[in-house]
Amino acid sequence: MKNIVILISGRGSNMQAIVEANIPAARIAAVVANRPDAAGLAWAAARGIATAVVDHKQFASREAFDAQLAQVIDGYQPDLVVLAGFMRILTADFTRRYEGRMLNIHPSLLPAFPGLHTHARALEMGCKVAGCTVHFVTAELDHGPIVAQGVVTLQDNDTPDSVAGRVLQLEHQLYPDAVRRFVAGELKIVDGKVASPAQPAASLLAPAP
């Protein structure tokens, strides 16, 4: 059984998708938020999942916050840490602590459009596709070995919100499957890339427009 700790900042829709996937040999040990009003905390607690809050506003520095966050996470003995809409930039020391066992999902086809406002930027650039990326977390923001990507075709009448809605549907499919593959031991990092020979097709999700 693999212990999973999920970090959220808001409603945690990807957290919910992972919990509801009932991944074999996975135990959601805790959901931890950096905001006491994060709606996902109540959702998790109602399902018997342990919850905790480490309010970033209570710390004078990013380093102090990360140190306390790591202490809370480690109390649940995680095999995997999952960032599910966790809106904090993590320090290099924190990311090194969980190297190879921390996943994130980003709403763009990395390495394109790291950071915020990804769908608006894709539309402004005239991109023909957009999407999301599940990746292992490294010290460099929105980088790290790519596990899986989902692609949507952009339409002339698209807005950032309409793209976000379609991409979120892909996220809810890709992220639980990536966690499942980690728990099953299918994800190996070789020369900075994720090798998953058992399921190469699982690395790309590209439904019809």
PDB file of C-alpha atoms in Angstrom:
ATOM      1  CA  MET A   1       0.000   0.000   0.000  1.00  0.00           C
ATOM      2  CA  LYS A   2       1.378   3.408  -1.018  1.00  0.00           C
ATOM      3  CA  ASN A   3       0.633   6.460   1.126  1.00  0.00           C
ATOM      4  CA  ILE A   4      -0.352   9.558  -0.860  1.00  0.00           C
ATOM      5  CA  VAL A   5      -0.506  13.104   0.489  1.00  0.00           C
ATOM      6  CA  ILE A   6      -2.376  15.601  -1.686  1.00  0.00           C
ATOM      7  CA  LEU A   7      -1.743  19.356  -1.454  1.00  0.00           C
ATOM      8  CA  ILE A   8      -4.493  21.807  -2.409  1.00  0.00           C
ATOM      9  CA  SER A   9      -5.253  25.510  -2.230  1.00  0.00           C
ATOM     10  CA  GLY A  10      -8.935  25.560  -3.211  1.00  0.00           C
ATOM     11  CA  ARG A  11     -11.717  23.136  -4.076  1.00  0.00           C
ATOM     12  CA  GLY A  12      -9.266  20.488  -5.232  1.00  0.00           C
ATOM     13  CA  SER A  13     -11.174  19.064  -8.197  1.00  0.00           C
ATOM     14  CA  ASN A  14      -8.146  17.011  -9.225  1.00  0.00           C
ATOM     15  CA  MET A  15      -7.841  15.795  -5.641  1.00  0.00           C
ATOM     16  CA  GLN A  16     -11.454  14.669  -5.837  1.00  0.00           C
ATOM     17  CA  ALA A  17     -10.819  12.868  -9.133  1.00  0.00           C
ATOM     18  CA  ILE A  18      -7.872  11.011  -7.615  1.00  0.00           C
ATOM     19  CA  VAL A  19      -9.800  10.023  -4.484  1.00  0.00           C
ATOM     20  CA  GLU A  20     -12.809   8.847  -6.499  1.00  0.00           C
ATOM     21  CA  ALA A  21     -10.596   6.763  -8.793  1.00  0.00           C
ATOM     22  CA  ASN A  22     -10.121   4.262  -5.930  1.00  0.00           C
ATOM     23  CA  ILE A  23      -6.626   3.444  -7.149  1.00  0.00           C
ATOM     24  CA  PRO A  24      -5.566  -0.103  -6.185  1.00  0.00           C
ATOM     25  CA  ALA A  25      -2.817  -0.264  -3.533  1.00  0.00           C
ATOM     26  CA  ALA A  26      -3.107   3.489  -2.915  1.00  0.00           C
ATOM     27  CA  ARG A  27      -4.113   5.076   0.372  1.00  0.00           C
ATOM     28  CA  ILE A  28      -4.945   8.785   0.495  1.00  0.00           C
ATOM     29  CA  ALA A  29      -3.192   9.445   3.787  1.00  0.00           C
ATOM     30  CA  ALA A  30      -4.035  13.156   4.002  1.00  0.00           C
ATOM     31  CA  VAL A  31      -5.128  16.287   2.200  1.00  0.00           C
ATOM     32  CA  VAL A  32      -3.131  19.356   3.207  1.00  0.00           C
ATOM     33  CA  ALA A  33      -3.971  22.960   2.298  1.00  0.00           C
ATOM     34  CA  ASN A  34      -2.158  26.255   2.582  1.00  0.00           C
ATOM     35  CA  ARG A  35      -5.490  28.071   3.024  1.00  0.00           C
ATOM     36  CA  PRO A  36      -7.809  27.341   5.950  1.00  0.00           C
ATOM     37  CA  ASP A  37     -10.829  28.156   3.760  1.00  0.00           C
ATOM     38  CA  ALA A  38      -9.898  25.697   0.991  1.00  0.00           C
ATOM     39  CA  ALA A  39     -13.177  24.008   0.072  1.00  0.00           C
ATOM     40  CA  GLY A  40     -11.470  20.708  -0.673  1.00  0.00           C
ATOM     41  CA  LEU A  41     -10.706  20.215   3.026  1.00  0.00           C
ATOM     42  CA  ALA A  42     -14.364  19.755   3.927  1.00  0.00           C
ATOM     43  CA  TRP A  43     -14.884  17.433   0.952  1.00  0.00           C
ATOM     44  CA  ALA A  44     -11.985  15.227   2.067  1.00  0.00           C
ATOM     45  CA  ALA A  45     -12.943  15.266   5.732  1.00  0.00           C
ATOM     46  CA  ALA A  46     -16.492  14.188   4.865  1.00  0.00           C
ATOM     47  CA  ARG A  47     -14.976  11.075   3.297  1.00  0.00           C
ATOM     48  CA  GLY A  48     -12.890  10.181   6.315  1.00  0.00           C
ATOM     49  CA  ILE A  49      -9.588  11.480   4.960  1.00  0.00           C
ATOM     50  CA  ALA A  50      -7.225  13.203   7.387  1.00  0.00           C
ATOM     51  CA  THR A  51      -6.788  16.919   6.701  1.00  0.00           C
ATOM     52  CA  ALA A  52      -4.344  19.585   7.815  1.00  0.00           C
ATOM     53  CA  VAL A  53      -3.703  23.280   7.194  1.00  0.00           C
ATOM     54  CA  VAL A  54      -0.364  25.046   6.991  1.00  0.00           C
ATOM     55  CA  ASP A  55      -1.354  28.662   6.418  1.00  0.00           C
ATOM     56  CA  HIS A  56       1.386  30.346   4.389  1.00  0.00           C
ATOM     57  CA  LYS A  57       0.295  33.742   5.719  1.00  0.00           C
ATOM     58  CA  GLN A  58       1.537  32.734   9.181  1.00  0.00           C
ATOM     59  CA  PHE A  59       5.166  32.464   8.058  1.00  0.00           C
ATOM     60  CA  ALA A  60       7.715  35.208   7.521  1.00  0.00           C
ATOM     61  CA  SER A  61       9.492  33.463   4.660  1.00  0.00           C
ATOM     62  CA  ARG A  62       8.909  30.893   1.967  1.00  0.00           C
ATOM     63  CA  GLU A  63      11.621  28.738   3.545  1.00  0.00           C
ATOM     64  CA  ALA A  64       9.916  28.725   6.941  1.00  0.00           C
ATOM     65  CA  PHE A  65       6.590  27.789   5.376  1.00  0.00           C
ATOM     66  CA  ASP A  66       8.124  24.975   3.343  1.00  0.00           C
ATOM     67  CA  ALA A  67       9.928  23.598   6.399  1.00  0.00           C
ATOM     68  CA  GLN A  68       6.673  23.391   8.383  1.00  0.00           C
ATOM     69  CA  LEU A  69       4.802  21.994   5.386  1.00  0.00           C
ATOM     70  CA  ALA A  70       7.409  19.248   4.986  1.00  0.00           C
ATOM     71  CA  GLN A  71       7.141  18.377   8.672  1.00  0.00           C
ATOM     72  CA  VAL A  72       3.369  17.971   8.363  1.00  0.00           C
ATOM     73  CA  ILE A  73       3.647  15.948   5.154  1.00  0.00           C
ATOM     74  CA  ASP A  74       6.298  13.648   6.586  1.00  0.00           C
ATOM     75  CA  GLY A  75       4.042  12.878   9.526  1.00  0.00           C
ATOM     76  CA  TYR A  76       1.931  10.858   7.087  1.00  0.00           C
ATOM     77  CA  GLN A  77       4.938   8.913   5.740  1.00  0.00           C
ATOM     78  CA  PRO A  78       4.164   9.607   2.078  1.00  0.00           C
ATOM     79  CA  ASP A  79       5.345   7.497  -0.810  1.00  0.00           C
ATOM     80  CA  LEU A  80       3.984  10.155  -3.165  1.00  0.00           C
ATOM     81  CA  VAL A  81       3.126  13.850  -2.811  1.00  0.00           C
ATOM     82  CA  VAL A  82       0.555  15.157  -5.289  1.00  0.00           C
ATOM     83  CA  LEU A  83       0.112  18.855  -6.037  1.00  0.00           C
ATOM     84  CA  ALA A  84      -3.528  19.382  -6.994  1.00  0.00           C
ATOM     85  CA  GLY A  85      -4.047  23.081  -7.556  1.00  0.00           C
ATOM     86  CA  PHE A  86      -1.506  23.961  -4.875  1.00  0.00           C
ATOM     87  CA  MET A  87      -0.819  27.626  -5.595  1.00  0.00           C
ATOM     88  CA  ARG A  88       2.559  28.069  -3.953  1.00  0.00           C
ATOM     89  CA  ILE A  89       6.017  28.231  -5.502  1.00  0.00           C
ATOM     90  CA  LEU A  90       8.120  25.689  -3.631  1.00  0.00           C
ATOM     91  CA  THR A  91      11.748  26.166  -2.631  1.00  0.00           C
ATOM     92  CA  ALA A  92      14.571  24.096  -4.080  1.00  0.00           C
ATOM     93  CA  ASP A  93      15.173  22.398  -0.720  1.00  0.00           C
ATOM     94  CA  PHE A  94      11.537  21.303  -0.571  1.00  0.00           C
ATOM     95  CA  THR A  95      11.491  19.924  -4.112  1.00  0.00           C
ATOM     96  CA  ARG A  96      14.754  18.050  -3.532  1.00  0.00           C
ATOM     97  CA  ARG A  97      13.272  16.475  -0.394  1.00  0.00           C
ATOM     98  CA  TYR A  98      10.567  14.796  -2.510  1.00  0.00           C
ATOM     99  CA  GLU A  99      12.521  14.354  -5.727  1.00  0.00           C
ATOM    100  CA  GLY A 100      11.133  11.513  -7.803  1.00  0.00           C
ATOM    101  CA  ARG A 101       8.018  11.209  -5.640  1.00  0.00           C
ATOM    102  CA  MET A 102       6.139  14.476  -6.173  1.00  0.00           C
ATOM    103  CA  LEU A 103       3.775  15.068  -9.103  1.00  0.00           C
ATOM    104  CA  ASN A 104       2.115  18.204 -10.435  1.00  0.00           C
ATOM    105  CA  ILE A 105      -0.395  18.916 -13.178  1.00  0.00           C
ATOM    106  CA  HIS A 106      -0.048  22.119 -15.194  1.00  0.00           C
ATOM    107  CA  PRO A 107      -2.653  23.520 -17.618  1.00  0.00           C
ATOM    108  CA  SER A 108      -0.433  23.748 -20.683  1.00  0.00           C
ATOM    109  CA  LEU A 109       1.605  21.527 -22.939  1.00  0.00           C
ATOM    110  CA  LEU A 110       4.917  22.010 -21.178  1.00  0.00           C
ATOM    111  CA  PRO A 111       7.508  23.280 -21.820  1.00  0.00           C
ATOM    112  CA  ALA A 112       5.191  25.824 -23.474  1.00  0.00           C
ATOM    113  CA  PHE A 113       3.533  28.396 -21.223  1.00  0.00           C
ATOM    114  CA  PRO A 114       4.817  27.750 -17.708  1.00  0.00           C
ATOM    115  CA  GLY A 115       3.302  29.972 -15.051  1.00  0.00           C
ATOM    116  CA  LEU A 116      -0.134  31.579 -15.054  1.00  0.00           C
ATOM    117  CA  HIS A 117      -2.807  32.499 -17.647  1.00  0.00           C
ATOM    118  CA  THR A 118      -1.789  29.601 -19.863  1.00  0.00           C
ATOM    119  CA  HIS A 119      -4.936  29.363 -21.984  1.00  0.00           C
ATOM    120  CA  ALA A 120      -5.119  33.108 -22.629  1.00  0.00           C
ATOM    121  CA  ARG A 121      -1.496  33.070 -23.736  1.00  0.00           C
ATOM    122  CA  ALA A 122      -2.085  30.104 -26.039  1.00  0.00           C
ATOM    123  CA  LEU A 123      -5.022  31.872 -27.676  1.00  0.00           C
ATOM    124  CA  GLU A 124      -3.075  35.120 -28.032  1.00  0.00           C
ATOM    125  CA  MET A 125      -0.263  33.248 -29.767  1.00  0.00           C
ATOM    126  CA  GLY A 126      -2.665  31.636 -32.209  1.00  0.00           C
ATOM    127  CA  CYS A 127      -1.889  28.112 -31.057  1.00  0.00           C
ATOM    128  CA  LYS A 128      -3.903  25.348 -32.709  1.00  0.00           C
ATOM    129  CA  VAL A 129      -3.899  23.115 -29.618  1.00  0.00           C
ATOM    130  CA  ALA A 130      -3.730  23.511 -25.856  1.00  0.00           C
ATOM    131  CA  GLY A 131      -3.744  21.027 -23.019  1.00  0.00           C
ATOM    132  CA  CYS A 132      -2.243  19.908 -19.744  1.00  0.00           C
ATOM    133  CA  THR A 133       0.855  18.122 -18.492  1.00  0.00           C
ATOM    134  CA  VAL A 134       1.483  15.792 -15.567  1.00  0.00           C
ATOM    135  CA  HIS A 135       5.123  15.979 -14.530  1.00  0.00           C
ATOM    136  CA  PHE A 136       7.512  15.205 -11.722  1.00  0.00           C
ATOM    137  CA  VAL A 137       8.339  18.344  -9.749  1.00  0.00           C
ATOM    138  CA  THR A 138      11.822  19.843  -9.834  1.00  0.00           C
ATOM    139  CA  ALA A 139      13.252  23.079  -8.487  1.00  0.00           C
ATOM    140  CA  GLU A 140      12.540  24.839 -11.799  1.00  0.00           C
ATOM    141  CA  LEU A 141       8.954  26.099 -11.899  1.00  0.00           C
ATOM    142  CA  ASP A 142       6.644  24.019 -14.114  1.00  0.00           C
ATOM    143  CA  HIS A 143       9.446  21.844 -15.391  1.00  0.00           C
ATOM    144  CA  GLY A 144      10.518  18.301 -14.649  1.00  0.00           C
ATOM    145  CA  PRO A 145      10.183  14.906 -16.336  1.00  0.00           C
ATOM    146  CA  ILE A 146       6.882  14.671 -18.207  1.00  0.00           C
ATOM    147  CA  VAL A 147       4.588  11.765 -17.303  1.00  0.00           C
ATOM    148  CA  ALA A 148       1.571  12.434 -19.530  1.00  0.00           C
ATOM    149  CA  GLN A 149      -0.083  15.136 -21.604  1.00  0.00           C
ATOM    150  CA  GLY A 150      -3.619  15.804 -22.756  1.00  0.00           C
ATOM    151  CA  VAL A 151      -4.448  17.804 -25.878  1.00  0.00           C
ATOM    152  CA  VAL A 152      -7.506  19.776 -27.006  1.00  0.00           C
ATOM    153  CA  THR A 153      -8.001  21.494 -30.346  1.00  0.00           C
ATOM    154  CA  LEU A 154      -8.544  25.253 -30.148  1.00  0.00           C
ATOM    155  CA  GLN A 155     -11.543  26.760 -31.946  1.00  0.00           C
ATOM    156  CA  ASP A 156     -11.936  30.272 -33.402  1.00  0.00           C
ATOM    157  CA  ASN A 157     -14.614  31.132 -30.839  1.00  0.00           C
ATOM    158  CA  ASP A 158     -12.709  29.800 -27.823  1.00  0.00           C
ATOM    159  CA  THR A 159     -12.134  31.866 -24.705  1.00  0.00           C
ATOM    160  CA  PRO A 160      -9.730  31.108 -21.852  1.00  0.00           C
ATOM    161  CA  ASP A 161     -12.697  29.835 -19.834  1.00  0.00           C
ATOM    162  CA  SER A 162     -13.990  27.524 -22.557  1.00  0.00           C
ATOM    163  CA  VAL A 163     -10.520  26.070 -23.068  1.00  0.00           C
ATOM    164  CA  ALA A 164     -10.062  25.670 -19.321  1.00  0.00           C
ATOM    165  CA  GLY A 165     -13.291  23.685 -19.073  1.00  0.00           C
ATOM    166  CA  ARG A 166     -12.238  21.192 -21.735  1.00  0.00           C
ATOM    167  CA  VAL A 167      -8.720  20.894 -20.394  1.00  0.00           C
ATOM    168  CA  LEU A 168      -9.990  20.289 -16.862  1.00  0.00           C
ATOM    169  CA  GLN A 169     -11.920  17.265 -18.118  1.00  0.00           C
ATOM    170  CA  LEU A 170      -8.639  15.865 -19.448  1.00  0.00           C
ATOM    171  CA  GLU A 171      -6.882  16.625 -16.163  1.00  0.00           C
ATOM    172  CA  HIS A 172      -9.459  14.562 -14.284  1.00  0.00           C
ATOM    173  CA  GLN A 173      -8.618  11.590 -16.505  1.00  0.00           C
ATOM    174  CA  LEU A 174      -4.852  11.995 -16.795  1.00  0.00           C
ATOM    175  CA  TYR A 175      -3.956  12.746 -13.186  1.00  0.00           C
ATOM    176  CA  PRO A 176      -5.565   9.719 -11.492  1.00  0.00           C
ATOM    177  CA  ASP A 177      -4.045   7.486 -14.155  1.00  0.00           C
ATOM    178  CA  ALA A 178      -0.595   8.992 -13.600  1.00  0.00           C
ATOM    179  CA  VAL A 179      -0.940   8.358  -9.857  1.00  0.00           C
ATOM    180  CA  ARG A 180      -2.056   4.812 -10.572  1.00  0.00           C
ATOM    181  CA  ARG A 181       0.976   4.243 -12.779  1.00  0.00           C
ATOM    182  CA  PHE A 182       3.286   5.611 -10.055  1.00  0.00           C
ATOM    183  CA  VAL A 183       1.737   3.340  -7.429  1.00  0.00           C
ATOM    184  CA  ALA A 184       2.075   0.368  -9.784  1.00  0.00           C
ATOM    185  CA  GLY A 185       5.783   1.110 -10.231  1.00  0.00           C
ATOM    186  CA  GLU A 186       5.416   1.878 -13.927  1.00  0.00           C
ATOM    187  CA  LEU A 187       7.054   5.317 -13.900  1.00  0.00           C
ATOM    188  CA  LYS A 188      10.850   5.320 -14.050  1.00  0.00           C
ATOM    189  CA  ILE A 189      12.996   8.400 -14.615  1.00  0.00           C
ATOM    190  CA  VAL A 190      15.877   7.600 -16.958  1.00  0.00           C
ATOM    191  CA  ASP A 191      18.248  10.325 -18.144  1.00  0.00           C
ATOM    192  CA  GLY A 192      15.787  13.015 -17.086  1.00  0.00           C
ATOM    193  CA  LYS A 193      12.829  11.481 -18.921  1.00  0.00           C
ATOM    194  CA  VAL A 194       9.973   9.252 -17.788  1.00  0.00           C
ATOM    195  CA  ALA A 195      10.150   5.771 -19.228  1.00  0.00           C
ATOM    196  CA  SER A 196       6.927   3.785 -19.027  1.00  0.00           C
ATOM    197  CA  PRO A 197       7.324   0.930 -21.513  1.00  0.00           C
ATOM    198  CA  ALA A 198       4.385  -0.998 -20.122  1.00  0.00           C
ATOM    199  CA  GLN A 199       1.894   1.687 -21.151  1.00  0.00           C
ATOM    200  CA  PRO A 200       3.260   4.130 -23.741  1.00  0.00           C
ATOM    201  CA  ALA A 201      -0.250   4.998 -24.944  1.00  0.00           C
ATOM    202  CA  ALA A 202      -1.195   6.240 -21.459  1.00  0.00           C
ATOM    203  CA  SER A 203       1.216   9.143 -21.858  1.00  0.00           C
ATOM    204  CA  LEU A 204      -0.977  11.017 -24.341  1.00  0.00           C
ATOM    205  CA  LEU A 205      -4.676  11.748 -24.304  1.00  0.00           C
ATOM    206  CA  ALA A 206      -6.004  13.493 -27.405  1.00  0.00           C
ATOM    207  CA  PRO A 207      -9.777  13.173 -27.747  1.00  0.00           C
ATOM    208  CA  ALA A 208     -11.795  14.554 -30.636  1.00  0.00           C
ATOM    209  CA  PRO A 209     -12.143  18.396 -30.692  1.00  0.00           C
TER     210      PRO A 209
END
